[in-house]
Amino acid sequence: MYSHRKTTLTAATLLALAASVVVGCERGPSTGTGPSKAGCPAILAKAKAAVQQAENTNASWNGPTSGPAAVSGKTIVYVAQTMTNPGVAGVARGVKEAGKVTGWNVRVIDGEGTPAGIQAALSQAVTLKPSGIVIGGFDPNLTSQQVARAQAAHVPLIGWHAVRSPGPSKNPSLYTNITTKVEDVAKISADWVIARSNGNAGVVVFTDDSIPFAKNKSELIKQELATCSGLKLLAYENIPIPDASHRTPQEVSSLLSRFQNSWTYSVAINDLYFADAAPALRAAAKPGSGPPFNIGAGDGDPSAFQRINSKQFQAATVPEPLSQQGWQIIDEFNRSFAGQAASGYVAPVHIATADNSNGATSWNPSGYREAYRKIWRT
């Protein structure tokens, strides 16, 4: 029941009420350090918990602890998409390191980044009649004839970033594929934005829609960002990776002109976009430490770590544990030689920042070397 009692309001009271209404209605992109109220408190709490776990560098080994002892006398050929790709090269080093522990001979053949080069490299690998072949960072469907030859010769194939999902693959036929889950990488990248901004941000997403894997990742990033009502997707920049070096600076300049200080965060499907964005951000007198605060949803190559550690236009990355994945490849081959199923292990996502990388230029979790040595009895 409403009361008809009259209340006398002083001028001071009216001013105070007006001020409170104005403050209560204010909302805009935040860097996460101001008093802005979260636009999605429940989602924010979950995001902060997930990010805290992903930034932990002291997590114990959660991979396999049992398996067959290492067999001897094996030869592995690592066919690299291109050894100029830091991810591909990092895994190759891990395979070589682990191969020395098992006493295997590991050879790397560089596909040099072209379809013809990759086909020639895989053809050479099959001709060598090795114990196993690694599909290092390229789509095996592009080398279907060579893959068929390997299968006919009963040479097991293990992929690294060869197909979309981790684990065994029937078509193309791979004993297993080593990669983090794209769904997890996309989600934690978006969660980092939600958590660091306290649920209020203006976001730009950089992607390459010509690559189905990349397009899927960026769509997943957008979906997770959309769970927080305080985040606004300012722009979705489709820049093919081969064109990134000359297109990204132009697009970044345009974005700065359009959105100015409303642009506070960025997520890219690959760290390289921020290397290319840096000159334009620097020319606009943007601070290297942000805003915009930038996170790469994958890779974690040394140049990304250098930008992060020096606070030069990249704040975080979700890196692959390249050396550990190289050791896993050797372990998976050993399981295949013993007639066992693949381990099924998928490395958990990690977020690297200047605060937790300790100046490192790669993500190298602890415990895996000791665990695999114990499994192999070496």
CSV table of C-alpha atoms in Angstrom, one decimal:
chain,number,residue,atom,x,y,z
A,1,MET,CA,0.0,0.0,0.0
A,2,TYR,CA,1.5,3.4,-1.0
A,3,SER,CA,1.8,6.2,1.5
A,4,HIS,CA,0.5,9.6,0.7
A,5,ARG,CA,2.8,11.2,3.3
A,6,LYS,CA,4.7,14.2,1.9
A,7,THR,CA,8.4,14.4,2.4
A,8,THR,CA,10.4,17.7,2.2
A,9,LEU,CA,13.7,17.3,0.4
A,10,THR,CA,16.4,19.9,0.8
A,11,ALA,CA,18.5,21.2,-2.1
A,12,ALA,CA,21.5,19.3,-0.8
A,13,THR,CA,19.6,16.1,-0.6
A,14,LEU,CA,18.4,16.5,-4.2
A,15,LEU,CA,22.0,17.1,-5.4
A,16,ALA,CA,23.2,14.0,-3.6
A,17,LEU,CA,20.5,11.9,-5.1
A,18,ALA,CA,21.2,13.2,-8.6
A,19,ALA,CA,24.9,12.4,-8.1
A,20,SER,CA,24.2,8.9,-7.0
A,21,VAL,CA,22.0,8.3,-10.0
A,22,VAL,CA,24.7,9.5,-12.4
A,23,VAL,CA,27.4,7.3,-10.7
A,24,GLY,CA,25.1,4.3,-10.6
A,25,CYS,CA,24.4,4.6,-14.4
A,26,GLU,CA,28.1,5.0,-15.4
A,27,ARG,CA,29.5,2.0,-17.1
A,28,GLY,CA,32.2,1.6,-19.6
A,29,PRO,CA,35.3,-0.4,-20.6
A,30,SER,CA,37.7,-0.9,-17.7
A,31,THR,CA,41.3,-1.9,-17.4
A,32,GLY,CA,40.4,-3.9,-14.4
A,33,THR,CA,42.1,-1.6,-11.9
A,34,GLY,CA,39.3,1.0,-11.4
A,35,PRO,CA,36.2,0.9,-9.3
A,36,SER,CA,33.8,-0.2,-12.2
A,37,LYS,CA,31.2,-2.7,-11.0
A,38,ALA,CA,31.5,-6.1,-12.8
A,39,GLY,CA,29.0,-6.5,-15.6
A,40,CYS,CA,28.8,-10.3,-15.0
A,41,PRO,CA,29.5,-11.1,-11.4
A,42,ALA,CA,28.9,-14.9,-11.6
A,43,ILE,CA,30.8,-15.3,-14.8
A,44,LEU,CA,33.6,-13.1,-13.5
A,45,ALA,CA,34.0,-15.3,-10.4
A,46,LYS,CA,34.4,-18.4,-12.6
A,47,ALA,CA,36.8,-16.7,-14.9
A,48,LYS,CA,39.0,-15.5,-12.1
A,49,ALA,CA,39.2,-19.0,-10.7
A,50,ALA,CA,40.0,-20.5,-14.1
A,51,VAL,CA,42.7,-17.9,-14.8
A,52,GLN,CA,44.3,-18.4,-11.4
A,53,GLN,CA,44.6,-22.1,-12.0
A,54,ALA,CA,46.0,-21.6,-15.6
A,55,GLU,CA,48.6,-19.1,-14.4
A,56,ASN,CA,49.9,-21.6,-11.8
A,57,THR,CA,53.5,-22.6,-12.7
A,58,ASN,CA,53.9,-25.1,-9.8
A,59,ALA,CA,51.3,-27.6,-10.8
A,60,SER,CA,52.4,-31.2,-10.4
A,61,TRP,CA,52.6,-33.6,-13.4
A,62,ASN,CA,49.1,-34.8,-14.3
A,63,GLY,CA,50.2,-37.0,-17.3
A,64,PRO,CA,50.8,-40.7,-17.6
A,65,THR,CA,52.8,-42.5,-14.9
A,66,SER,CA,52.8,-46.0,-16.3
A,67,GLY,CA,53.5,-47.6,-19.6
A,68,PRO,CA,55.8,-49.9,-21.5
A,69,ALA,CA,59.6,-49.8,-21.0
A,70,ALA,CA,61.4,-48.2,-23.9
A,71,VAL,CA,62.3,-50.5,-26.7
A,72,SER,CA,65.6,-50.1,-28.5
A,73,GLY,CA,66.9,-49.5,-32.0
A,74,LYS,CA,64.1,-47.3,-33.3
A,75,THR,CA,64.3,-44.6,-35.9
A,76,ILE,CA,61.9,-41.6,-36.0
A,77,VAL,CA,61.6,-39.1,-38.8
A,78,TYR,CA,60.1,-35.7,-37.9
A,79,VAL,CA,58.6,-34.1,-41.0
A,80,ALA,CA,58.4,-30.3,-40.2
A,81,GLN,CA,55.9,-28.0,-41.9
A,82,THR,CA,58.8,-25.5,-41.6
A,83,MET,CA,61.5,-25.1,-39.1
A,84,THR,CA,61.1,-21.4,-39.2
A,85,ASN,CA,57.8,-21.9,-37.3
A,86,PRO,CA,58.9,-21.7,-33.6
A,87,GLY,CA,56.2,-24.1,-32.5
A,88,VAL,CA,57.2,-26.8,-35.0
A,89,ALA,CA,60.9,-26.3,-34.2
A,90,GLY,CA,60.3,-26.4,-30.5
A,91,VAL,CA,58.6,-29.7,-30.7
A,92,ALA,CA,61.3,-31.1,-32.9
A,93,ARG,CA,63.9,-30.2,-30.2
A,94,GLY,CA,61.8,-32.0,-27.6
A,95,VAL,CA,61.6,-35.1,-29.8
A,96,LYS,CA,65.3,-35.1,-30.3
A,97,GLU,CA,66.0,-34.7,-26.6
A,98,ALA,CA,63.6,-37.5,-25.6
A,99,GLY,CA,65.0,-39.7,-28.4
A,100,LYS,CA,68.4,-39.5,-26.9
A,101,VAL,CA,67.0,-40.8,-23.6
A,102,THR,CA,65.4,-43.8,-25.3
A,103,GLY,CA,68.5,-44.3,-27.5
A,104,TRP,CA,66.6,-43.8,-30.7
A,105,ASN,CA,67.8,-42.1,-33.9
A,106,VAL,CA,65.7,-39.0,-34.7
A,107,ARG,CA,66.0,-37.2,-38.0
A,108,VAL,CA,64.3,-34.0,-39.0
A,109,ILE,CA,63.3,-33.2,-42.6
A,110,ASP,CA,62.2,-29.6,-43.3
A,111,GLY,CA,59.1,-29.1,-45.6
A,112,GLU,CA,60.1,-25.4,-45.9
A,113,GLY,CA,56.5,-24.3,-45.6
A,114,THR,CA,55.3,-25.0,-49.1
A,115,PRO,CA,52.9,-27.8,-50.2
A,116,ALA,CA,55.5,-29.2,-52.7
A,117,GLY,CA,58.2,-29.0,-50.0
A,118,ILE,CA,56.1,-30.8,-47.4
A,119,GLN,CA,55.1,-33.5,-49.9
A,120,ALA,CA,58.7,-34.1,-50.9
A,121,ALA,CA,59.8,-34.2,-47.3
A,122,LEU,CA,57.2,-36.8,-46.3
A,123,SER,CA,57.9,-38.8,-49.4
A,124,GLN,CA,61.6,-38.8,-48.4
A,125,ALA,CA,60.6,-39.9,-44.9
A,126,VAL,CA,58.6,-42.9,-46.1
A,127,THR,CA,61.5,-43.9,-48.4
A,128,LEU,CA,63.8,-44.1,-45.4
A,129,LYS,CA,61.6,-46.8,-43.9
A,130,PRO,CA,61.7,-45.5,-40.3
A,131,SER,CA,60.0,-47.0,-37.3
A,132,GLY,CA,57.7,-44.0,-37.1
A,133,ILE,CA,57.0,-40.6,-38.7
A,134,VAL,CA,55.8,-37.4,-37.1
A,135,ILE,CA,53.4,-35.1,-39.0
A,136,GLY,CA,54.8,-31.9,-37.6
A,137,GLY,CA,52.3,-29.0,-37.9
A,138,PHE,CA,50.6,-29.6,-41.3
A,139,ASP,CA,47.4,-31.2,-42.6
A,140,PRO,CA,48.0,-34.8,-43.6
A,141,ASN,CA,45.2,-34.5,-46.1
A,142,LEU,CA,47.6,-32.3,-48.2
A,143,THR,CA,49.9,-35.3,-48.4
A,144,SER,CA,47.4,-38.1,-48.9
A,145,GLN,CA,49.5,-40.1,-51.3
A,146,GLN,CA,52.5,-40.1,-49.0
A,147,VAL,CA,50.3,-40.9,-46.0
A,148,ALA,CA,48.9,-43.9,-47.9
A,149,ARG,CA,52.4,-45.1,-48.7
A,150,ALA,CA,53.3,-44.9,-45.0
A,151,GLN,CA,50.2,-46.8,-44.0
A,152,ALA,CA,50.9,-49.5,-46.6
A,153,ALA,CA,54.4,-49.9,-45.1
A,154,HIS,CA,52.8,-50.1,-41.6
A,155,VAL,CA,54.7,-47.1,-40.4
A,156,PRO,CA,52.8,-45.5,-37.5
A,157,LEU,CA,52.1,-41.8,-37.9
A,158,ILE,CA,51.8,-39.3,-35.0
A,159,GLY,CA,50.7,-35.8,-35.6
A,160,TRP,CA,51.5,-32.5,-33.8
A,161,HIS,CA,48.8,-30.0,-34.6
A,162,ALA,CA,48.0,-32.1,-37.6
A,163,VAL,CA,44.2,-32.3,-37.0
A,164,ARG,CA,41.8,-30.3,-35.0
A,165,SER,CA,41.4,-32.6,-31.9
A,166,PRO,CA,43.9,-34.4,-29.7
A,167,GLY,CA,44.0,-38.2,-29.7
A,168,PRO,CA,43.7,-40.9,-32.3
A,169,SER,CA,42.4,-40.1,-35.7
A,170,LYS,CA,40.7,-42.4,-38.2
A,171,ASN,CA,40.6,-40.1,-41.2
A,172,PRO,CA,43.4,-39.2,-41.7
A,173,SER,CA,44.8,-42.3,-40.0
A,174,LEU,CA,47.0,-41.2,-37.1
A,175,TYR,CA,48.0,-43.3,-34.1
A,176,THR,CA,47.4,-40.1,-32.1
A,177,ASN,CA,47.5,-36.3,-32.5
A,178,ILE,CA,49.3,-34.1,-29.9
A,179,THR,CA,47.7,-30.7,-29.2
A,180,THR,CA,45.9,-28.8,-26.5
A,181,LYS,CA,42.2,-28.6,-26.9
A,182,VAL,CA,41.2,-25.6,-29.0
A,183,GLU,CA,38.0,-25.2,-26.9
A,184,ASP,CA,40.1,-24.9,-23.7
A,185,VAL,CA,42.6,-22.4,-25.3
A,186,ALA,CA,39.7,-20.2,-26.6
A,187,LYS,CA,37.9,-20.2,-23.3
A,188,ILE,CA,40.8,-19.4,-21.1
A,189,SER,CA,41.9,-16.6,-23.4
A,190,ALA,CA,38.5,-15.0,-23.2
A,191,ASP,CA,38.3,-15.7,-19.4
A,192,TRP,CA,41.6,-13.8,-19.0
A,193,VAL,CA,40.0,-10.7,-20.6
A,194,ILE,CA,36.9,-11.1,-18.3
A,195,ALA,CA,39.0,-11.6,-15.2
A,196,ARG,CA,41.6,-8.9,-15.8
A,197,SER,CA,39.0,-6.3,-16.8
A,198,ASN,CA,36.7,-7.1,-13.9
A,199,GLY,CA,34.0,-7.8,-16.4
A,200,ASN,CA,34.1,-4.5,-18.3
A,201,ALA,CA,36.0,-4.2,-21.5
A,202,GLY,CA,35.9,-3.1,-25.1
A,203,VAL,CA,37.5,-6.0,-27.1
A,204,VAL,CA,38.9,-6.6,-30.6
A,205,VAL,CA,39.4,-10.1,-31.9
A,206,PHE,CA,42.1,-10.8,-34.6
A,207,THR,CA,41.7,-13.9,-36.7
A,208,ASP,CA,42.2,-15.6,-40.0
A,209,ASP,CA,38.9,-17.0,-41.3
A,210,SER,CA,40.6,-18.6,-44.3
A,211,ILE,CA,41.9,-21.3,-41.9
A,212,PRO,CA,39.0,-23.4,-40.6
A,213,PHE,CA,40.9,-24.2,-37.3
A,214,ALA,CA,41.6,-20.5,-36.7
A,215,LYS,CA,38.0,-19.5,-37.6
A,216,ASN,CA,36.6,-22.1,-35.2
A,217,LYS,CA,39.0,-20.8,-32.4
A,218,SER,CA,37.9,-17.2,-32.9
A,219,GLU,CA,34.2,-18.1,-32.9
A,220,LEU,CA,34.7,-20.0,-29.6
A,221,ILE,CA,36.5,-16.9,-28.2
A,222,LYS,CA,33.6,-14.7,-29.2
A,223,GLN,CA,31.1,-17.1,-27.6
A,224,GLU,CA,32.9,-17.0,-24.3
A,225,LEU,CA,33.3,-13.2,-24.4
A,226,ALA,CA,29.6,-13.0,-25.0
A,227,THR,CA,28.8,-14.7,-21.7
A,228,CYS,CA,29.8,-11.5,-19.9
A,229,SER,CA,27.3,-8.6,-20.5
A,230,GLY,CA,29.9,-6.0,-19.5
A,231,LEU,CA,32.1,-6.9,-22.4
A,232,LYS,CA,31.6,-5.3,-25.8
A,233,LEU,CA,33.0,-6.8,-29.0
A,234,LEU,CA,34.2,-3.7,-30.8
A,235,ALA,CA,35.5,-5.4,-33.9
A,236,TYR,CA,36.3,-8.8,-35.5
A,237,GLU,CA,39.3,-8.3,-37.6
A,238,ASN,CA,39.8,-11.0,-40.3
A,239,ILE,CA,43.4,-10.7,-41.4
A,240,PRO,CA,45.0,-13.7,-43.2
A,241,ILE,CA,48.2,-14.6,-41.5
A,242,PRO,CA,50.3,-14.3,-44.7
A,243,ASP,CA,49.0,-10.7,-45.0
A,244,ALA,CA,49.4,-9.8,-41.3
A,245,SER,CA,52.7,-8.0,-41.6
A,246,HIS,CA,51.4,-5.3,-43.9
A,247,ARG,CA,47.6,-5.3,-43.1
A,248,THR,CA,47.7,-5.4,-39.3
A,249,PRO,CA,49.4,-2.0,-38.7
A,250,GLN,CA,46.9,-0.4,-41.1
A,251,GLU,CA,43.9,-2.0,-39.3
A,252,VAL,CA,45.2,-1.2,-35.9
A,253,SER,CA,45.6,2.5,-36.8
A,254,SER,CA,42.0,2.5,-38.1
A,255,LEU,CA,40.7,0.8,-34.9
A,256,LEU,CA,42.5,3.4,-32.8
A,257,SER,CA,40.9,6.1,-34.8
A,258,ARG,CA,37.4,4.6,-34.5
A,259,PHE,CA,37.4,3.5,-30.9
A,260,GLN,CA,40.1,5.5,-29.2
A,261,ASN,CA,40.2,4.7,-25.5
A,262,SER,CA,37.1,2.4,-25.7
A,263,TRP,CA,39.4,-0.3,-27.0
A,264,THR,CA,40.9,-1.8,-23.9
A,265,TYR,CA,41.6,-5.5,-24.7
A,266,SER,CA,42.5,-7.7,-27.7
A,267,VAL,CA,42.5,-11.5,-28.3
A,268,ALA,CA,44.3,-12.9,-31.3
A,269,ILE,CA,44.3,-16.5,-32.6
A,270,ASN,CA,48.1,-16.2,-33.0
A,271,ASP,CA,50.8,-14.2,-31.2
A,272,LEU,CA,52.2,-12.8,-34.4
A,273,TYR,CA,49.4,-10.2,-34.8
A,274,PHE,CA,50.8,-8.3,-31.8
A,275,ALA,CA,54.2,-8.2,-33.3
A,276,ASP,CA,52.7,-6.6,-36.3
A,277,ALA,CA,50.4,-4.3,-34.2
A,278,ALA,CA,53.2,-2.9,-32.1
A,279,PRO,CA,54.5,-0.2,-34.6
A,280,ALA,CA,51.0,1.2,-35.0
A,281,LEU,CA,50.3,1.2,-31.2
A,282,ARG,CA,53.7,2.8,-30.6
A,283,ALA,CA,53.1,5.5,-33.3
A,284,ALA,CA,49.8,6.3,-31.5
A,285,ALA,CA,51.8,6.8,-28.3
A,286,LYS,CA,50.0,3.9,-26.6
A,287,PRO,CA,52.0,2.5,-23.6
A,288,GLY,CA,53.7,-0.8,-24.2
A,289,SER,CA,52.1,-2.1,-21.0
A,290,GLY,CA,48.6,-1.3,-22.3
A,291,PRO,CA,45.8,-0.6,-22.7
A,292,PRO,CA,44.9,-2.2,-25.0
A,293,PHE,CA,45.9,-5.3,-23.1
A,294,ASN,CA,46.6,-8.1,-25.6
A,295,ILE,CA,46.6,-11.9,-25.2
A,296,GLY,CA,47.5,-14.5,-27.8
A,297,ALA,CA,45.3,-17.5,-27.9
A,298,GLY,CA,47.9,-20.1,-28.7
A,299,ASP,CA,51.5,-20.7,-29.7
A,300,GLY,CA,53.7,-18.9,-27.2
A,301,ASP,CA,56.7,-18.5,-29.4
A,302,PRO,CA,59.9,-16.9,-28.0
A,303,SER,CA,59.1,-13.5,-29.5
A,304,ALA,CA,55.8,-13.4,-27.7
A,305,PHE,CA,57.5,-14.1,-24.4
A,306,GLN,CA,59.9,-11.3,-25.1
A,307,ARG,CA,57.1,-8.9,-25.7
A,308,ILE,CA,55.3,-10.0,-22.6
A,309,ASN,CA,58.4,-9.9,-20.4
A,310,SER,CA,59.4,-6.4,-21.6
A,311,LYS,CA,55.8,-5.2,-21.5
A,312,GLN,CA,55.8,-4.2,-25.2
A,313,PHE,CA,52.2,-4.5,-26.5
A,314,GLN,CA,51.4,-8.0,-25.3
A,315,ALA,CA,50.4,-8.9,-21.8
A,316,ALA,CA,49.8,-12.7,-22.0
A,317,THR,CA,49.8,-15.8,-24.2
A,318,VAL,CA,48.4,-19.3,-23.9
A,319,PRO,CA,51.5,-21.3,-24.9
A,320,GLU,CA,51.9,-24.9,-25.9
A,321,PRO,CA,54.4,-26.9,-23.8
A,322,LEU,CA,56.5,-27.6,-26.9
A,323,SER,CA,59.3,-29.6,-25.3
A,324,GLN,CA,56.9,-31.7,-23.2
A,325,GLN,CA,54.8,-32.5,-26.3
A,326,GLY,CA,58.0,-33.6,-28.0
A,327,TRP,CA,58.6,-36.1,-25.1
A,328,GLN,CA,55.0,-37.2,-25.4
A,329,ILE,CA,55.5,-38.0,-29.1
A,330,ILE,CA,58.3,-40.4,-28.2
A,331,ASP,CA,56.2,-42.0,-25.4
A,332,GLU,CA,53.3,-42.4,-27.8
A,333,PHE,CA,55.5,-44.1,-30.4
A,334,ASN,CA,56.8,-46.4,-27.7
A,335,ARG,CA,53.2,-47.4,-26.8
A,336,SER,CA,52.4,-48.1,-30.5
A,337,PHE,CA,55.5,-50.3,-30.8
A,338,ALA,CA,54.3,-52.2,-27.8
A,339,GLY,CA,50.9,-52.7,-29.3
A,340,GLN,CA,49.2,-50.5,-26.7
A,341,ALA,CA,46.7,-47.8,-27.0
A,342,ALA,CA,47.7,-44.1,-27.0
A,343,SER,CA,48.0,-42.5,-23.6
A,344,GLY,CA,45.2,-40.0,-24.2
A,345,TYR,CA,47.0,-37.3,-22.4
A,346,VAL,CA,46.2,-33.7,-23.2
A,347,ALA,CA,48.3,-30.9,-21.6
A,348,PRO,CA,46.2,-28.4,-19.6
A,349,VAL,CA,46.1,-24.8,-20.8
A,350,HIS,CA,48.5,-22.4,-19.3
A,351,ILE,CA,48.6,-18.6,-19.3
A,352,ALA,CA,52.1,-16.9,-19.4
A,353,THR,CA,52.5,-13.3,-18.2
A,354,ALA,CA,55.4,-11.2,-17.1
A,355,ASP,CA,54.5,-12.0,-13.5
A,356,ASN,CA,54.8,-15.8,-13.8
A,357,SER,CA,57.3,-16.4,-16.7
A,358,ASN,CA,60.4,-15.4,-14.7
A,359,GLY,CA,62.0,-14.2,-17.9
A,360,ALA,CA,61.6,-17.5,-19.8
A,361,THR,CA,61.0,-17.5,-23.5
A,362,SER,CA,58.9,-20.7,-23.6
A,363,TRP,CA,56.5,-22.7,-21.4
A,364,ASN,CA,58.3,-25.7,-19.9
A,365,PRO,CA,56.3,-27.3,-17.1
A,366,SER,CA,58.0,-29.4,-14.5
A,367,GLY,CA,57.8,-33.1,-13.9
A,368,TYR,CA,57.4,-34.6,-17.3
A,369,ARG,CA,61.0,-35.6,-17.9
A,370,GLU,CA,61.2,-37.5,-14.6
A,371,ALA,CA,57.8,-39.1,-15.3
A,372,TYR,CA,58.7,-40.4,-18.8
A,373,ARG,CA,62.1,-41.6,-17.7
A,374,LYS,CA,60.4,-43.6,-15.0
A,375,ILE,CA,57.9,-45.1,-17.5
A,376,TRP,CA,60.6,-46.0,-19.9
A,377,ARG,CA,63.0,-47.4,-17.2
A,378,THR,CA,65.8,-45.2,-18.5
